XYZ file of C-alpha atoms in Angstrom:
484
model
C 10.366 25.086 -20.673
C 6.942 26.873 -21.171
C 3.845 24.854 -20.590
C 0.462 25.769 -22.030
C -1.946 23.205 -20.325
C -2.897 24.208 -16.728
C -4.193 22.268 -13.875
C -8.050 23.763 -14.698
C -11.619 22.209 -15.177
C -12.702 22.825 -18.766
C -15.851 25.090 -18.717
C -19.234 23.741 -20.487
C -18.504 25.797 -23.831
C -14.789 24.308 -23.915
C -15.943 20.633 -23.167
C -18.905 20.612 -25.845
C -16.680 22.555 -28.308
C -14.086 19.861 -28.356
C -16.956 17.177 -28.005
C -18.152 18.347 -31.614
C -14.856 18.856 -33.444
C -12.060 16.705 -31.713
C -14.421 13.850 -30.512
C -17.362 12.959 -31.849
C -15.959 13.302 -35.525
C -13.433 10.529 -34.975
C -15.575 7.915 -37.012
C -19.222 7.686 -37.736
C -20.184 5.606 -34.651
C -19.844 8.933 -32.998
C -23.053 10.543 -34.408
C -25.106 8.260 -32.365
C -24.123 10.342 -29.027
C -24.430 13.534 -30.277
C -27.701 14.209 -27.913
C -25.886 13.478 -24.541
C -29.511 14.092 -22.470
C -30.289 10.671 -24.488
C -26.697 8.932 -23.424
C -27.223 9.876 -19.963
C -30.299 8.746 -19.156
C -29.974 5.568 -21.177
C -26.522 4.729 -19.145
C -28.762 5.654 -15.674
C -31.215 2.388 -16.656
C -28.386 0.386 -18.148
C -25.696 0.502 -15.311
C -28.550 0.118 -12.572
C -27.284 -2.666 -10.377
C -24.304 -2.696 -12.399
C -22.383 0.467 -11.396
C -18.553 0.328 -10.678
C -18.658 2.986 -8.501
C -21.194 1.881 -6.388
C -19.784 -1.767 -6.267
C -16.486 -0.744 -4.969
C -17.617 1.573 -2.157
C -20.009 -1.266 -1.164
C -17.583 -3.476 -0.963
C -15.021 -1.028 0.843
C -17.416 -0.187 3.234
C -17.724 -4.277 4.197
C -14.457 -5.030 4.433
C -14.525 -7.092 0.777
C -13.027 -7.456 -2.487
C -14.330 -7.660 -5.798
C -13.031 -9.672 -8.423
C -12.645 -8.187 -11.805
C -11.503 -10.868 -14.394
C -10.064 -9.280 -17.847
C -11.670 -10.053 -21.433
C -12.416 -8.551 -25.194
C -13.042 -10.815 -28.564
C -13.676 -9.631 -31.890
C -17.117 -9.951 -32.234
C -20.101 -8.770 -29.668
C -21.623 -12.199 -29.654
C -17.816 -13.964 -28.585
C -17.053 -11.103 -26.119
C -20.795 -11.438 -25.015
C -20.373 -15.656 -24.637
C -16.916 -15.234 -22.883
C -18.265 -12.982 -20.026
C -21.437 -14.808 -19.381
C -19.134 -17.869 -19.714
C -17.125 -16.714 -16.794
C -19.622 -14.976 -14.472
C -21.338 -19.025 -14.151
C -17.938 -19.619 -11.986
C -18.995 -16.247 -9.390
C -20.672 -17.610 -6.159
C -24.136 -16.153 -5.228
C -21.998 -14.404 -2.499
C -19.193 -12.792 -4.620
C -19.005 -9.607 -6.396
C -17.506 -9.305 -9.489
C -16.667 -6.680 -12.201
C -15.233 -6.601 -15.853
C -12.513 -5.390 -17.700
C -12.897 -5.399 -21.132
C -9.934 -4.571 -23.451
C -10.248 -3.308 -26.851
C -7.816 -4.441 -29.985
C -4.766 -2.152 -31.206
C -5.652 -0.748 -33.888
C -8.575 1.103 -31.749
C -6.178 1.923 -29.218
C -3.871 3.802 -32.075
C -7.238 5.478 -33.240
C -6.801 3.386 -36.565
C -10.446 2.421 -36.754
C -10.146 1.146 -40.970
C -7.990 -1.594 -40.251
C -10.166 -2.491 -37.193
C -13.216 -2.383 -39.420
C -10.613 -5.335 -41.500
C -10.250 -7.376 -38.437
C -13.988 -7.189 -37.954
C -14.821 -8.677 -41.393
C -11.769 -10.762 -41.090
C -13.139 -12.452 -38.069
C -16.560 -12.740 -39.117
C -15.373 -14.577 -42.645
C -13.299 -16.967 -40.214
C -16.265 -17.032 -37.780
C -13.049 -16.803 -35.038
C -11.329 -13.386 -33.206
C -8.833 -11.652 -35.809
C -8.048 -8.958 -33.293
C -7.040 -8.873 -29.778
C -9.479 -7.123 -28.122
C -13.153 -5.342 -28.645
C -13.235 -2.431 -31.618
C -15.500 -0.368 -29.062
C -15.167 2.635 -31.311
C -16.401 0.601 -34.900
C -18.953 -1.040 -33.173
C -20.365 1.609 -31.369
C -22.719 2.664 -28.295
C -25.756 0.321 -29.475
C -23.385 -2.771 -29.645
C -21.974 -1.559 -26.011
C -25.704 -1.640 -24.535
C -25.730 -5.307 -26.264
C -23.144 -6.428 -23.906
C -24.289 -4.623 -20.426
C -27.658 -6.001 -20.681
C -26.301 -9.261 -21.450
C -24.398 -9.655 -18.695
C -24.397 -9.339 -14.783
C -21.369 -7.105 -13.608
C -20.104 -3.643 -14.161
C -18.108 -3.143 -16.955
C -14.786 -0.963 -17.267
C -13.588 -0.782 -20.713
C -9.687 -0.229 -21.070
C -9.578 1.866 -24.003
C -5.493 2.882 -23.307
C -2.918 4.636 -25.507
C -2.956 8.527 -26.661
C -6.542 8.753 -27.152
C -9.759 7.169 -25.849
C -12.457 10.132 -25.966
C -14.647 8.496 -28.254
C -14.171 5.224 -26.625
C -15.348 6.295 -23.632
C -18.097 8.272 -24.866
C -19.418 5.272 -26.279
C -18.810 3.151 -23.455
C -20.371 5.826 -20.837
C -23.572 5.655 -22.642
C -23.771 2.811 -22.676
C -23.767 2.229 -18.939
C -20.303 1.002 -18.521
C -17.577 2.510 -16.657
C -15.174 3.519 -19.391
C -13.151 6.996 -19.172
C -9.466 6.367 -18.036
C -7.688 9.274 -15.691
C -3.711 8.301 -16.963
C -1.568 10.776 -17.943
C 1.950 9.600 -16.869
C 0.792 5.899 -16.662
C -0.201 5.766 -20.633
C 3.170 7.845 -21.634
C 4.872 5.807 -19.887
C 3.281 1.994 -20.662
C 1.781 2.429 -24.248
C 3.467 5.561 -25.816
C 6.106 6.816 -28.103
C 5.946 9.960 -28.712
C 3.126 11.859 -27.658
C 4.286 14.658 -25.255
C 3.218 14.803 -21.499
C 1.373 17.958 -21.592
C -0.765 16.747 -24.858
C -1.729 13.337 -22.640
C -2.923 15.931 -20.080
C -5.243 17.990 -22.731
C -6.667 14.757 -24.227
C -7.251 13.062 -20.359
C -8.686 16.542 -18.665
C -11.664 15.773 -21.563
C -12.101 11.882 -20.601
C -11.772 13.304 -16.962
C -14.240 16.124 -17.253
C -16.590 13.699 -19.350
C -16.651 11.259 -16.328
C -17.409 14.290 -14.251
C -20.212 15.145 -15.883
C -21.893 11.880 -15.810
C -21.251 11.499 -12.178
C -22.943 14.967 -11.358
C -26.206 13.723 -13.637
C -26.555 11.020 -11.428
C -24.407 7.767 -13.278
C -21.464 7.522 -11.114
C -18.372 6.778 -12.766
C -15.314 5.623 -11.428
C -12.221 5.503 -13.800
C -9.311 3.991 -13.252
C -6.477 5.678 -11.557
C -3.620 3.175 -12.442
C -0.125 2.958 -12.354
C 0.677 -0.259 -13.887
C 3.602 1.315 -16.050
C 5.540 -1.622 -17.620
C 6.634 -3.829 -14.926
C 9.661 -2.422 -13.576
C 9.544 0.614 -11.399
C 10.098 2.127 -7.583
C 7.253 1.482 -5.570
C 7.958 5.326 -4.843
C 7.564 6.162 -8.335
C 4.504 3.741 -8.792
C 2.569 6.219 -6.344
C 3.740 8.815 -7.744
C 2.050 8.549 -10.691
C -1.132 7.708 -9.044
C -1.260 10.940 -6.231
C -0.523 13.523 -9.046
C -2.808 11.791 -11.689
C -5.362 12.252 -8.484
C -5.193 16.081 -8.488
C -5.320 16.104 -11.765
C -8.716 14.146 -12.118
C -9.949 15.839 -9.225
C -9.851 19.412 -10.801
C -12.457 17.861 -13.176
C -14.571 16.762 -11.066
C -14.136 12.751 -10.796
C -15.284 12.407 -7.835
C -14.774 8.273 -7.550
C -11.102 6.924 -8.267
C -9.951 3.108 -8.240
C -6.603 3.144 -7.331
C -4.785 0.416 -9.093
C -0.852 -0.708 -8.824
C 0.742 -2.723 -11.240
C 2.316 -5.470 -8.296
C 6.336 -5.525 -8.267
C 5.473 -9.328 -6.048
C 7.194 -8.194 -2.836
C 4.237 -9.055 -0.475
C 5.582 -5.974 2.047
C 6.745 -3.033 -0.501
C 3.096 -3.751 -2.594
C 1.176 -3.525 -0.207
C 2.578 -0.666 1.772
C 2.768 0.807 -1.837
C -0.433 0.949 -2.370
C -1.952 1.797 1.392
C 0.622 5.259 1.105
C -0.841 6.057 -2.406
C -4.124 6.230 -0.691
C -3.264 7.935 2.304
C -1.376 10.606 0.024
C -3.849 10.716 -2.470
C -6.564 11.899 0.113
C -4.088 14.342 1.943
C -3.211 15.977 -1.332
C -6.690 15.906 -2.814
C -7.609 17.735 0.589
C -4.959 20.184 0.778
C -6.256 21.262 -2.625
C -10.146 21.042 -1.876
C -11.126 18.624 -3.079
C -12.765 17.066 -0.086
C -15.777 14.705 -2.022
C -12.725 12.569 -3.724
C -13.376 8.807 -2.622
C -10.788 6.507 -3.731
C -10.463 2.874 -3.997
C -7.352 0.449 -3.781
C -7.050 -2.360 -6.612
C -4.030 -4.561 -7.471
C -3.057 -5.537 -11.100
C -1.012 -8.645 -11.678
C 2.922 -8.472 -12.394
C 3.115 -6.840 -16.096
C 6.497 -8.560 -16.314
C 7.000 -11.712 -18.819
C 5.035 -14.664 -17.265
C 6.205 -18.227 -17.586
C 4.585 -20.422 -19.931
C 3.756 -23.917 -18.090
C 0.554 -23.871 -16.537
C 2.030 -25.545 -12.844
C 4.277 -21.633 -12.916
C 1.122 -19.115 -14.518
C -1.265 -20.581 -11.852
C 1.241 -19.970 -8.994
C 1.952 -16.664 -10.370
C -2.257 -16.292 -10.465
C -2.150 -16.707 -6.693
C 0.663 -15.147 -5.808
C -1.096 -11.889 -7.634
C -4.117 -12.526 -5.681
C -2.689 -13.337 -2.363
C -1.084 -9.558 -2.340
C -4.256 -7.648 -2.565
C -6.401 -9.920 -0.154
C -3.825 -10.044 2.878
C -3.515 -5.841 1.992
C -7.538 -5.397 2.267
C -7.440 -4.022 -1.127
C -10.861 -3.501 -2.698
C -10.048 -4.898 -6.326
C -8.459 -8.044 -7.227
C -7.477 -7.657 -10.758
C -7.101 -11.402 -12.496
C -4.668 -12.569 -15.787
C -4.784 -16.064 -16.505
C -2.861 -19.244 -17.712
C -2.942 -17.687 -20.855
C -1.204 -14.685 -20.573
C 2.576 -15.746 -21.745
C 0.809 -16.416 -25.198
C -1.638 -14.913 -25.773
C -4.910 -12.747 -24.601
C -6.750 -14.322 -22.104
C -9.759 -16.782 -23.302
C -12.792 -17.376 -21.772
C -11.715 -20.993 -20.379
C -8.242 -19.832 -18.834
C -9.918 -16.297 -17.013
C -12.946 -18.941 -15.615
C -10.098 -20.954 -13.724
C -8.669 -17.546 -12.634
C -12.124 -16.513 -11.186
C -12.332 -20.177 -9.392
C -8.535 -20.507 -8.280
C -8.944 -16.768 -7.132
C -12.214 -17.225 -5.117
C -10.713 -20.429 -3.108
C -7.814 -18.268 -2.064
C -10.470 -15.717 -0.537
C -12.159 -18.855 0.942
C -9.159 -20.007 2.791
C -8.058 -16.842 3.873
C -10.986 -15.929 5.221
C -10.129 -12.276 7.043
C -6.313 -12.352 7.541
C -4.882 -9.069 6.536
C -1.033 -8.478 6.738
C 0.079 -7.264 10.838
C 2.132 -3.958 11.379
C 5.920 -4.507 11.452
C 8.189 -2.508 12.360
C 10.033 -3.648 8.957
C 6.363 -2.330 7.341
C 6.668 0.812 9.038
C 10.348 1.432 7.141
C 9.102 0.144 3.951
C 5.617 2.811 4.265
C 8.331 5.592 5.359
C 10.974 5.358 2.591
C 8.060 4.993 -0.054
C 6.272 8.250 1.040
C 9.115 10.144 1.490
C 9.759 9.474 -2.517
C 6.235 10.629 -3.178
C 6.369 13.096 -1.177
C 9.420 14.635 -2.610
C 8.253 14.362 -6.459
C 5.242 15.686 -5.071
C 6.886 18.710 -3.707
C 9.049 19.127 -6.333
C 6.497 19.517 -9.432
C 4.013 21.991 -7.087
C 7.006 24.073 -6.586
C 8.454 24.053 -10.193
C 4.766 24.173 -11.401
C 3.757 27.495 -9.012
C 1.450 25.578 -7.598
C -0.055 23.742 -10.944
C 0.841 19.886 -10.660
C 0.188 19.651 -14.596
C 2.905 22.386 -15.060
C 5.311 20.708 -12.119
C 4.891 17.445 -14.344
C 5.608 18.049 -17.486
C 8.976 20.348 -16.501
C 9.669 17.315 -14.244
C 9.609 15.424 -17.485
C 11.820 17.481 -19.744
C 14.218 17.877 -16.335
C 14.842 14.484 -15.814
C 13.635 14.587 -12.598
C 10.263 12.075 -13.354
C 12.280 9.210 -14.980
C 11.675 5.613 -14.841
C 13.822 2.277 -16.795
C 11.772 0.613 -19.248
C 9.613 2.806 -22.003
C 9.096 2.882 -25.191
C 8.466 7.277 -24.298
C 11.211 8.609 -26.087
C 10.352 12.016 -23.603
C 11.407 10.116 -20.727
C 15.028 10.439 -20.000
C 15.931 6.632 -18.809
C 18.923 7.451 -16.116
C 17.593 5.166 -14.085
C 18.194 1.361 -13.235
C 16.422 -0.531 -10.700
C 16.546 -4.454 -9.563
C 15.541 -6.466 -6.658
C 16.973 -7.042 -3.765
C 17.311 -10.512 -1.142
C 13.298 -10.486 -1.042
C 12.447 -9.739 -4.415
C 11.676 -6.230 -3.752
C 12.540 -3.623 -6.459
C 14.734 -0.908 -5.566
C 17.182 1.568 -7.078
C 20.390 0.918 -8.444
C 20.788 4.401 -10.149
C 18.441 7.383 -9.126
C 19.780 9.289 -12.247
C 18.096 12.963 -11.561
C 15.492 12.849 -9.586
C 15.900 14.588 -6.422
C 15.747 11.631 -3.827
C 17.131 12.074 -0.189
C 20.213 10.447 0.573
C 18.127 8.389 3.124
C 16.135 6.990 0.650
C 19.590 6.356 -1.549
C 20.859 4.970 1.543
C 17.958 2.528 2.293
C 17.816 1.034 -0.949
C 21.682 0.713 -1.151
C 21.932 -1.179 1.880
C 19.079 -3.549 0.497
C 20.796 -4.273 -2.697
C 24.087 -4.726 -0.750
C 22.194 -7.745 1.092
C 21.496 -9.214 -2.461
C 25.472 -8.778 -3.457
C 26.326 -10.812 0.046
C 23.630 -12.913 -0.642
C 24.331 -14.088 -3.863
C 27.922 -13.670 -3.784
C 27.996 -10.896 -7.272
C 27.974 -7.185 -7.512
C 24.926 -5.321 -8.634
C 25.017 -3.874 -11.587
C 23.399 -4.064 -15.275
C 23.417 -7.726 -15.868
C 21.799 -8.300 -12.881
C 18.917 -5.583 -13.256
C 18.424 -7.553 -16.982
C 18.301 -10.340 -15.221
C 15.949 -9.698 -13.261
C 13.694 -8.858 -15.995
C 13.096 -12.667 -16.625
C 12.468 -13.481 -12.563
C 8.932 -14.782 -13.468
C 9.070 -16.012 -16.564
C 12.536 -18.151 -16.925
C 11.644 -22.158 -15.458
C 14.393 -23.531 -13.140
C 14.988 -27.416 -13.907
C-alpha cells in the first residue's frame, strides 16, 4: 500500500494556503475570519475565565471533576436559553463545561439544507434540526453564545470535515477543533479513507496549535467513543496514536475521553493505561509539553426508554469516572433513547450527577490484584498495535495506521467504514465486561487470546449457552431491553 500523508507539522505557507482555498471558502460565514490577528485576540477576551484548557488542569491539579452537560438547538436564542437554563442547577462550588453539538447536515458539510432547517425553525418558532448550524450562523453568532453564558464551550463539530467549524468556533473563544482520525472513521463515516481523515485533522490540529502558542489555549478532544462496542484495548488504541498524531502539530493540551463499555474495573483501568501510554509515547517521540486529561463519555449503546432505567444508566455513567478520578464527567440525559437531549432532561442530569459527587465525597476505586490483570492485558493490546503501525510505518504512526487499516490488522465490529475490515466479534463476559470472541487479524498475543477466552468461558458456565453470534447481538440490547 503506498501512503502519501506523513506524520509532519504543516509549515505556515501550507496551513494558510489550505486556510484560503480548502477552508475558508466552504460558505460565506467564512469571510468573517479571514484576518486571524482579529480572531485571536477576540477569542483571548472572550474565553477569559472560560477556557477549557485551563479548567481541566485546574481541576486535575485539585483532585476534581468537571461536569460537562451536552446541548445544541436550532436557533442562537434556544441554544443560548437551554445553557443558561442548565448552568442555574451548578453549585457556586462546581465547575462545569459545555458541549455543544451541531445538526447533520453541518456535520456532512451540507450547509443549504441547514440554512432550510434554520428558516424552517424560525417559521415554527421551534428546533427543525438536531443540533447548532455553527458553520451558517457563523463566528459573530458563536461570540453571542460565550458571552451569554458562564462555562467553556467545546463544540462537537464530528464527521469528515470540521475546519470551518472550528475556525469559527476558535474565534470565537470556544474550544472547538477535534483531534479524531480513527475515532470519526470509525463512529460517523462511510467512506472517507483513513489517510484523507489524517490530512483534513493535521489542519484542525495545527489550527488548535496555533491558537495555543498565541496565548488562547485550546484543548480538543482526544476521544475514542467509537460506536459502543469495542476492546477496551482497542478503545486506547485509538486514543495513544491519535496523541502522536496531534502532538506533531503542536496541541499541546489533550482531553482524553472513552466512550464507557459499563464494566466499573476494565473502564477505568482503560482509561488510566491510555494516559500512562499516551505520555510514554508522546515522550519517546519528544514531545515532552503534551498535558493530557482523562474524561468519560456515557455508554453510546441503545439506552432504555423509561425514565426509572435512563436515570440509573445516568449514574451508573457517572459513578465510573468519579470512583476512577477522572477529570471530565461527560452527561446524556433521560432523553437520549428518543431524542437529543433538552434543556429540562440535561438540568436533572447536572443535579442527579452533582449528588452522586456529594455522596461520594473522595472514594476512588483501591488497587486489586484483579485491577492489576485487567491494566496488564489492556496495555499489552496497545502496546502491540502500537508497535505494530511504528514498525510497518518506519517510524511514521500516520503511515503504520493507515497500512494497519487496509491489513486488517486495526479492525473493530460495528461501523458503518466500509475501509474497516469487520473480522472481529466481541461480547461480554460474567461482569459485563467486553471482550473478544474473534480477534480476526490483528496481531494479539496468545495471552491476551487466552485471558479473554477464559472470561467468556465463565459467561458460557454461567449462563449455561455457548458464546457465539447470537449472544454478541444480544448483547447489543444489554441497556436498552426492560426485564418485566
Amino acid at each position: 500500500m503506498s501512503v502519501k500523508i506523513r506524520n509532519q507539522r504543516l509549515t505556515d505557507d501550507q496551513f494558510h494556503k489550505i486556510r484560503k482555498e480548502e477552508v475558508l471558502s466552504q460558505w460565506e460565514t467564512g469571510k468573517a475570519l479571514e484576518d486571524m490577528d482579529e480572531c485571536i485576540n477576540t477569542a483571548k477576551e472572550l474565553s477569559h475565565g472560560k477556557n477549557f484548557a485551563l479548567t481541566l488542569k485546574q481541576a486535575k491539579e485539585e483532585n476534581n471533576q468537571v461536569l460537562i452537560p451536552q446541548f445544541g438547538r436550532t436557533l442562537t436564542e434556544h441554544t443560548l436559553e437551554g445553557l443558561q437554563f442548565v448552568e442555574k442547577e451548578f453549585n457556586s462550588a462546581q465547575r462545569g463545561a459545555w458541549c455543544i453539538y451541531s445538526d447533520s447536515y453541518t456535520r456532512k458539510n451540507d450547509y443549504k439544507r441547514a440554512a432550510s432547517g434554520i428558516e424552517r425553525s424560525k417559521k415554527e418558532r421551534m428546533s427543525m434540526l438536531n443540533g447548532w448550524p455553527v458553520v451558517n450562523f457563523g463566528v459573530e453568532e458563536a461570540r453571542r453564545i460565550i458571552k451569554g453564558n458562564k462555562h467553556p464551550l467545546h463544540f462537537n463539530s464530528t464527521d469528515e470535515d470540521g475546519r470551518l467549524a472550528s475556525e469559527i468556533v476558535l474565534a470565537a473563544g470556544w474550544n472547538g477543533a477535534s483531534v479524531r482520525t480513527l475515532q470519526e472513521v470509525i463512529a460517523h463515516c462511510k467512506e472517507i479513507p483513513l489517510e484523507e481523515m489524517i490530512r483534513i485533522n493535521q489542519y484542525e490540529a495545527r489550527l488548535a496549535g496555533i491558537y495555543t502558542e498565541n496565548g488562547v489555549p485550546v484543548c480538543p478532544w482526544n476521544a475514542s467513543h467509537l460506536t459502543g462496542y469495542d476492546s477496551a484495548g482497542f478503545r486506547s488504541f485509538v486514543c495513544v496514536s491519535e496523541a502522536l498524531l496531534a502532538a506533531e502539530q503542536g496541541v499541546n493540551y489533550q482531553f482524553i475521553t472513552h466512550g464507557l463499555n459499563m464494566n466499573l474495573l476494565q473502564d477505568i483501568a482503560m482509561v488510566r493505561v491510555t494516559e500512562r501510554l499516551c505520555y510514554e509515547y508522546c515522550d519517546r517521540f519528544g514531545y515532552h509539553d503534551v498535558k493530557f486529561f482523562t474524561g468519560a463519555f456515557p455508554f453510546l449503546g441503545a439506552w432504555p426508554p423509561r425514565e426509572d432505567e435512563a436515570n440509573a444508566m445516568i449514574a451508573w455513567n457517572a459513578v465510573i469516572p468519579i470512583l476512577g478520578g477522572f477529570t471530565g464527567v461527560v452527561l446524556k440525559c433521560q432523553d437520549e433513547a428518543f431524542a437529543t437531549p433538552t434543556k429540562e432532561g440535561m438540568a436533572r442530569s447536572v443535579r442527579l450527577a452533582q449528588h452522586m459527587l456529594t455522596v461520594m465525597g473522595t472514594q476512588r476505586l483501591k488497587s486489586s490484584e484483579a485491577f492489576a490483570l485487567e491494566e496488564k492485558m489492556i496495555e499489552l493490546e496497545v502496546r502491540t498495535l502500537m508497535e505494530k503501525c511504528l514498525e510497518a510505518g518506519d517510524g511514521d504512526m500516520a503511515v503504520g495506521m493507515c497500512i494497519g487499516v487496509d491489513a486488517g490488522w486495526i479492525d473493530t465490529m460495528l461501523t458503518p467504514w466500509r475501509h474497516n475490515h469487520g473480522n472481529v466479534m466481541v461480547m461480554r463476559d460474567a461482569q459485563n465486561a467486553v471482550r473478544y470472541l474473534e480477534t480476526g487479524d490483528i496481531p494479539l498475543p496468545e495471552e491476551i487470546k487466552e485471558y479473554h477466552r477464559e472470561k467468556i468461558a465463565e459467561r458460557e458456565k454461567k449462563e449455561g449457552c455457548k458464546a457465539g453470534l447470537a449472544l454478541a447481538v444480544k448483547d447489543l440490547q444489554l441497556a436498552s431491553i426492560l426485564k418485566k
